[in-house]
Amino acid sequence: RVDLLLELAEVEAWRGRRGEAEEAFALVVKLLADAPALERARAWLRCARWYHGPICVPALVREYCAKALGELDRVTEPATAERREALAALAWAEAVAGSVDEAERLLAELHRLTAGEPVDDLYTYDIAHARALAAMRREDFEGAYAPSIAAGEAMARAGRPDLAYGCWANAAGAAAAAGDLA
């Protein structure tokens, strides 16, 4: 069952067992070969989230989000939430280990896509976290405070202390880099 294999892969990722997570996900990919494109896109996005969560591999986030976007291009119905998730994850990957200019371009595109639309806490986290990291890469450490705090608060509301912790750590690191030791 695809749903159980996705759960297994995610558990293995959170256990730090990358090989086992990838083995389970490889089975997911095989089982979804003939599934609708939206279902395949969602699976790639879920896998990409592990690589900017418990296992930090920005290059795989870029690769898997590109695969998800390719699948989304085949979808006839609107898949706005999935497209936003893929672009936000790409912005994160670029902010962490790629082109800050590309991260900022993706963030601007996301701003246009969501203008006037309600967003949830996970989306708020994705965007704010990428903004904070891009600011730090530009050495705008004080500019990273507000988005780091917004991301941490969003994850606290969502009941995800695991993701909130990284936001607080980034805010503290930015403050230390800015010389704001208080």
mmCIF file of C-alpha atoms in Angstrom:
data_model
loop_
_atom_site.group_PDB
_atom_site.id
_atom_site.type_symbol
_atom_site.label_atom_id
_atom_site.label_comp_id
_atom_site.label_asym_id
_atom_site.label_seq_id
_atom_site.Cartn_x
_atom_site.Cartn_y
_atom_site.Cartn_z
ATOM 1 C CA ARG A 1 0.000 0.000 0.000
ATOM 2 C CA VAL A 2 1.381 3.339 -1.090
ATOM 3 C CA ASP A 3 0.073 5.177 1.983
ATOM 4 C CA LEU A 4 1.816 2.770 4.360
ATOM 5 C CA LEU A 5 5.058 2.825 2.398
ATOM 6 C CA LEU A 6 5.036 6.642 2.479
ATOM 7 C CA GLU A 7 4.538 6.522 6.240
ATOM 8 C CA LEU A 8 7.359 3.995 6.599
ATOM 9 C CA ALA A 9 9.695 6.102 4.480
ATOM 10 C CA GLU A 10 8.891 9.176 6.537
ATOM 11 C CA VAL A 11 9.449 7.358 9.831
ATOM 12 C CA GLU A 12 12.794 6.096 8.558
ATOM 13 C CA ALA A 13 13.749 9.620 7.483
ATOM 14 C CA TRP A 14 12.912 10.971 10.938
ATOM 15 C CA ARG A 15 15.003 8.180 12.424
ATOM 16 C CA GLY A 16 17.914 9.438 10.332
ATOM 17 C CA ARG A 17 17.953 6.259 8.260
ATOM 18 C CA ARG A 18 18.255 7.726 4.795
ATOM 19 C CA GLY A 19 18.927 4.432 3.015
ATOM 20 C CA GLU A 20 15.863 2.772 4.481
ATOM 21 C CA ALA A 21 13.719 5.834 3.688
ATOM 22 C CA GLU A 22 14.919 5.783 0.101
ATOM 23 C CA GLU A 23 14.258 2.048 -0.235
ATOM 24 C CA ALA A 24 10.665 2.471 0.928
ATOM 25 C CA PHE A 25 10.173 5.475 -1.327
ATOM 26 C CA ALA A 26 11.564 3.574 -4.327
ATOM 27 C CA LEU A 27 8.720 1.112 -3.852
ATOM 28 C CA VAL A 28 6.273 4.033 -3.730
ATOM 29 C CA VAL A 29 7.587 5.299 -7.066
ATOM 30 C CA LYS A 30 7.108 1.850 -8.640
ATOM 31 C CA LEU A 31 3.585 1.501 -7.271
ATOM 32 C CA LEU A 32 2.625 4.973 -8.503
ATOM 33 C CA ALA A 33 3.953 4.474 -12.032
ATOM 34 C CA ASP A 34 0.420 4.323 -13.463
ATOM 35 C CA ALA A 35 -1.246 6.562 -10.878
ATOM 36 C CA PRO A 36 -2.628 10.019 -11.662
ATOM 37 C CA ALA A 37 0.005 12.736 -12.003
ATOM 38 C CA LEU A 38 -1.289 14.633 -8.975
ATOM 39 C CA GLU A 39 -0.793 11.582 -6.760
ATOM 40 C CA ARG A 40 2.787 11.186 -8.038
ATOM 41 C CA ALA A 41 3.441 14.910 -7.491
ATOM 42 C CA ARG A 42 2.203 14.687 -3.915
ATOM 43 C CA ALA A 43 4.497 11.739 -3.238
ATOM 44 C CA TRP A 44 7.533 13.617 -4.606
ATOM 45 C CA LEU A 45 6.627 16.619 -2.461
ATOM 46 C CA ARG A 46 6.336 14.498 0.638
ATOM 47 C CA CYS A 47 9.739 13.001 -0.030
ATOM 48 C CA ALA A 48 11.223 16.446 -0.704
ATOM 49 C CA ARG A 49 9.967 17.594 2.699
ATOM 50 C CA TRP A 50 12.101 14.906 4.396
ATOM 51 C CA TYR A 51 15.141 16.364 2.694
ATOM 52 C CA HIS A 52 14.517 19.796 4.158
ATOM 53 C CA GLY A 53 13.432 18.401 7.468
ATOM 54 C CA PRO A 54 15.062 15.482 9.249
ATOM 55 C CA ILE A 55 17.576 14.823 6.456
ATOM 56 C CA CYS A 56 19.105 18.013 5.070
ATOM 57 C CA VAL A 57 20.007 17.509 1.403
ATOM 58 C CA PRO A 58 19.088 20.663 -0.568
ATOM 59 C CA ALA A 59 20.150 19.110 -3.889
ATOM 60 C CA LEU A 60 17.543 16.362 -3.469
ATOM 61 C CA VAL A 61 14.904 18.927 -2.544
ATOM 62 C CA ARG A 62 15.611 20.640 -5.871
ATOM 63 C CA GLU A 63 15.537 17.334 -7.763
ATOM 64 C CA TYR A 64 12.334 16.042 -6.183
ATOM 65 C CA CYS A 65 10.533 19.377 -6.453
ATOM 66 C CA ALA A 66 11.460 19.499 -10.138
ATOM 67 C CA LYS A 67 9.903 16.036 -10.523
ATOM 68 C CA ALA A 68 6.801 17.185 -8.638
ATOM 69 C CA LEU A 69 6.497 20.287 -10.828
ATOM 70 C CA GLY A 70 6.858 18.114 -13.929
ATOM 71 C CA GLU A 71 3.982 15.961 -12.710
ATOM 72 C CA LEU A 72 1.928 19.048 -11.844
ATOM 73 C CA ASP A 73 2.376 20.287 -15.414
ATOM 74 C CA ARG A 74 0.433 17.153 -16.495
ATOM 75 C CA VAL A 75 -2.476 17.825 -14.122
ATOM 76 C CA THR A 76 -5.601 19.343 -15.653
ATOM 77 C CA GLU A 77 -7.278 20.487 -12.428
ATOM 78 C CA PRO A 78 -5.741 23.316 -10.383
ATOM 79 C CA ALA A 79 -3.101 22.091 -7.967
ATOM 80 C CA THR A 80 -2.252 25.462 -6.482
ATOM 81 C CA ALA A 81 -1.356 24.193 -3.011
ATOM 82 C CA GLU A 82 1.008 21.571 -4.413
ATOM 83 C CA ARG A 83 2.632 24.050 -6.800
ATOM 84 C CA ARG A 84 3.116 26.530 -3.945
ATOM 85 C CA GLU A 85 4.656 23.812 -1.778
ATOM 86 C CA ALA A 86 7.094 22.831 -4.535
ATOM 87 C CA LEU A 87 8.130 26.429 -5.197
ATOM 88 C CA ALA A 88 8.517 27.150 -1.475
ATOM 89 C CA ALA A 89 10.714 24.069 -1.022
ATOM 90 C CA LEU A 90 12.795 25.142 -4.019
ATOM 91 C CA ALA A 91 13.158 28.617 -2.481
ATOM 92 C CA TRP A 92 14.393 26.973 0.731
ATOM 93 C CA ALA A 93 16.909 24.817 -1.156
ATOM 94 C CA GLU A 94 18.235 27.812 -3.072
ATOM 95 C CA ALA A 95 18.431 29.916 0.105
ATOM 96 C CA VAL A 96 20.365 27.185 1.939
ATOM 97 C CA ALA A 97 22.792 25.957 -0.691
ATOM 98 C CA GLY A 98 22.104 27.533 -4.054
ATOM 99 C CA SER A 99 21.468 30.941 -5.510
ATOM 100 C CA VAL A 100 20.065 33.539 -3.127
ATOM 101 C CA ASP A 101 18.904 35.493 -6.182
ATOM 102 C CA GLU A 102 16.909 32.452 -7.340
ATOM 103 C CA ALA A 103 15.495 31.971 -3.838
ATOM 104 C CA GLU A 104 14.307 35.571 -3.814
ATOM 105 C CA ARG A 105 12.837 35.216 -7.321
ATOM 106 C CA LEU A 106 10.895 32.142 -6.214
ATOM 107 C CA LEU A 107 9.683 33.939 -3.087
ATOM 108 C CA ALA A 108 8.456 36.842 -5.245
ATOM 109 C CA GLU A 109 6.658 34.377 -7.531
ATOM 110 C CA LEU A 110 5.036 32.759 -4.509
ATOM 111 C CA HIS A 111 3.930 36.166 -3.250
ATOM 112 C CA ARG A 112 2.169 36.738 -6.589
ATOM 113 C CA LEU A 113 0.564 33.276 -6.500
ATOM 114 C CA THR A 114 -0.875 33.768 -3.028
ATOM 115 C CA ALA A 115 -1.919 37.425 -3.192
ATOM 116 C CA GLY A 116 -5.226 37.666 -1.362
ATOM 117 C CA GLU A 117 -5.498 33.914 -0.736
ATOM 118 C CA PRO A 118 -5.614 32.366 2.726
ATOM 119 C CA VAL A 119 -2.518 30.401 3.688
ATOM 120 C CA ASP A 120 -1.981 27.818 6.401
ATOM 121 C CA ASP A 121 0.728 27.600 9.040
ATOM 122 C CA LEU A 122 2.856 25.150 7.064
ATOM 123 C CA TYR A 123 2.922 27.486 4.074
ATOM 124 C CA THR A 124 3.718 30.428 6.378
ATOM 125 C CA TYR A 125 6.607 28.399 7.782
ATOM 126 C CA ASP A 126 7.911 27.413 4.351
ATOM 127 C CA ILE A 127 7.970 31.001 3.099
ATOM 128 C CA ALA A 128 9.209 32.678 6.272
ATOM 129 C CA HIS A 129 11.906 30.054 6.806
ATOM 130 C CA ALA A 130 13.214 30.497 3.255
ATOM 131 C CA ARG A 131 13.130 34.306 3.661
ATOM 132 C CA ALA A 132 15.102 34.094 6.893
ATOM 133 C CA LEU A 133 17.743 31.850 5.357
ATOM 134 C CA ALA A 134 18.063 34.077 2.280
ATOM 135 C CA ALA A 135 18.518 37.103 4.553
ATOM 136 C CA MET A 136 21.256 35.297 6.486
ATOM 137 C CA ARG A 137 23.018 34.325 3.263
ATOM 138 C CA ARG A 138 22.982 38.034 2.354
ATOM 139 C CA GLU A 139 24.420 38.751 5.829
ATOM 140 C CA ASP A 140 21.269 40.693 6.728
ATOM 141 C CA PHE A 141 21.142 39.029 10.113
ATOM 142 C CA GLU A 142 18.738 41.498 11.695
ATOM 143 C CA GLY A 143 16.466 41.091 8.654
ATOM 144 C CA ALA A 144 16.308 37.363 9.452
ATOM 145 C CA TYR A 145 14.746 37.886 12.899
ATOM 146 C CA ALA A 146 11.146 38.590 11.863
ATOM 147 C CA PRO A 147 10.794 35.757 9.334
ATOM 148 C CA SER A 148 12.508 33.291 11.714
ATOM 149 C CA ILE A 149 10.093 34.254 14.471
ATOM 150 C CA ALA A 150 7.085 34.097 12.117
ATOM 151 C CA ALA A 151 8.139 30.624 10.977
ATOM 152 C CA GLY A 152 8.688 29.419 14.543
ATOM 153 C CA GLU A 153 5.328 30.778 15.694
ATOM 154 C CA ALA A 154 3.570 29.137 12.734
ATOM 155 C CA MET A 155 5.068 25.775 13.620
ATOM 156 C CA ALA A 156 4.216 26.225 17.298
ATOM 157 C CA ARG A 157 0.573 26.851 16.296
ATOM 158 C CA ALA A 158 0.688 23.789 14.042
ATOM 159 C CA GLY A 159 1.938 21.605 16.886
ATOM 160 C CA ARG A 160 5.327 21.009 15.255
ATOM 161 C CA PRO A 161 7.939 21.813 17.915
ATOM 162 C CA ASP A 162 10.480 19.853 15.868
ATOM 163 C CA LEU A 163 10.307 22.435 13.062
ATOM 164 C CA ALA A 164 9.814 25.392 15.425
ATOM 165 C CA TYR A 165 13.087 24.510 17.160
ATOM 166 C CA GLY A 166 15.094 25.072 13.984
ATOM 167 C CA CYS A 167 13.471 28.461 13.529
ATOM 168 C CA TRP A 168 14.385 29.533 17.057
ATOM 169 C CA ALA A 169 17.927 28.253 16.524
ATOM 170 C CA ASN A 170 18.191 30.239 13.284
ATOM 171 C CA ALA A 171 16.868 33.379 15.005
ATOM 172 C CA ALA A 172 19.417 32.947 17.799
ATOM 173 C CA GLY A 173 22.204 32.345 15.289
ATOM 174 C CA ALA A 174 21.242 35.437 13.310
ATOM 175 C CA ALA A 175 21.161 37.498 16.511
ATOM 176 C CA ALA A 176 24.583 36.218 17.533
ATOM 177 C CA ALA A 177 25.986 36.981 14.070
ATOM 178 C CA ALA A 178 24.545 40.504 14.336
ATOM 179 C CA GLY A 179 26.230 40.934 17.726
ATOM 180 C CA ASP A 180 22.863 41.039 19.468
ATOM 181 C CA LEU A 181 23.775 38.727 22.340
ATOM 182 C CA ALA A 182 20.858 39.871 24.508
#
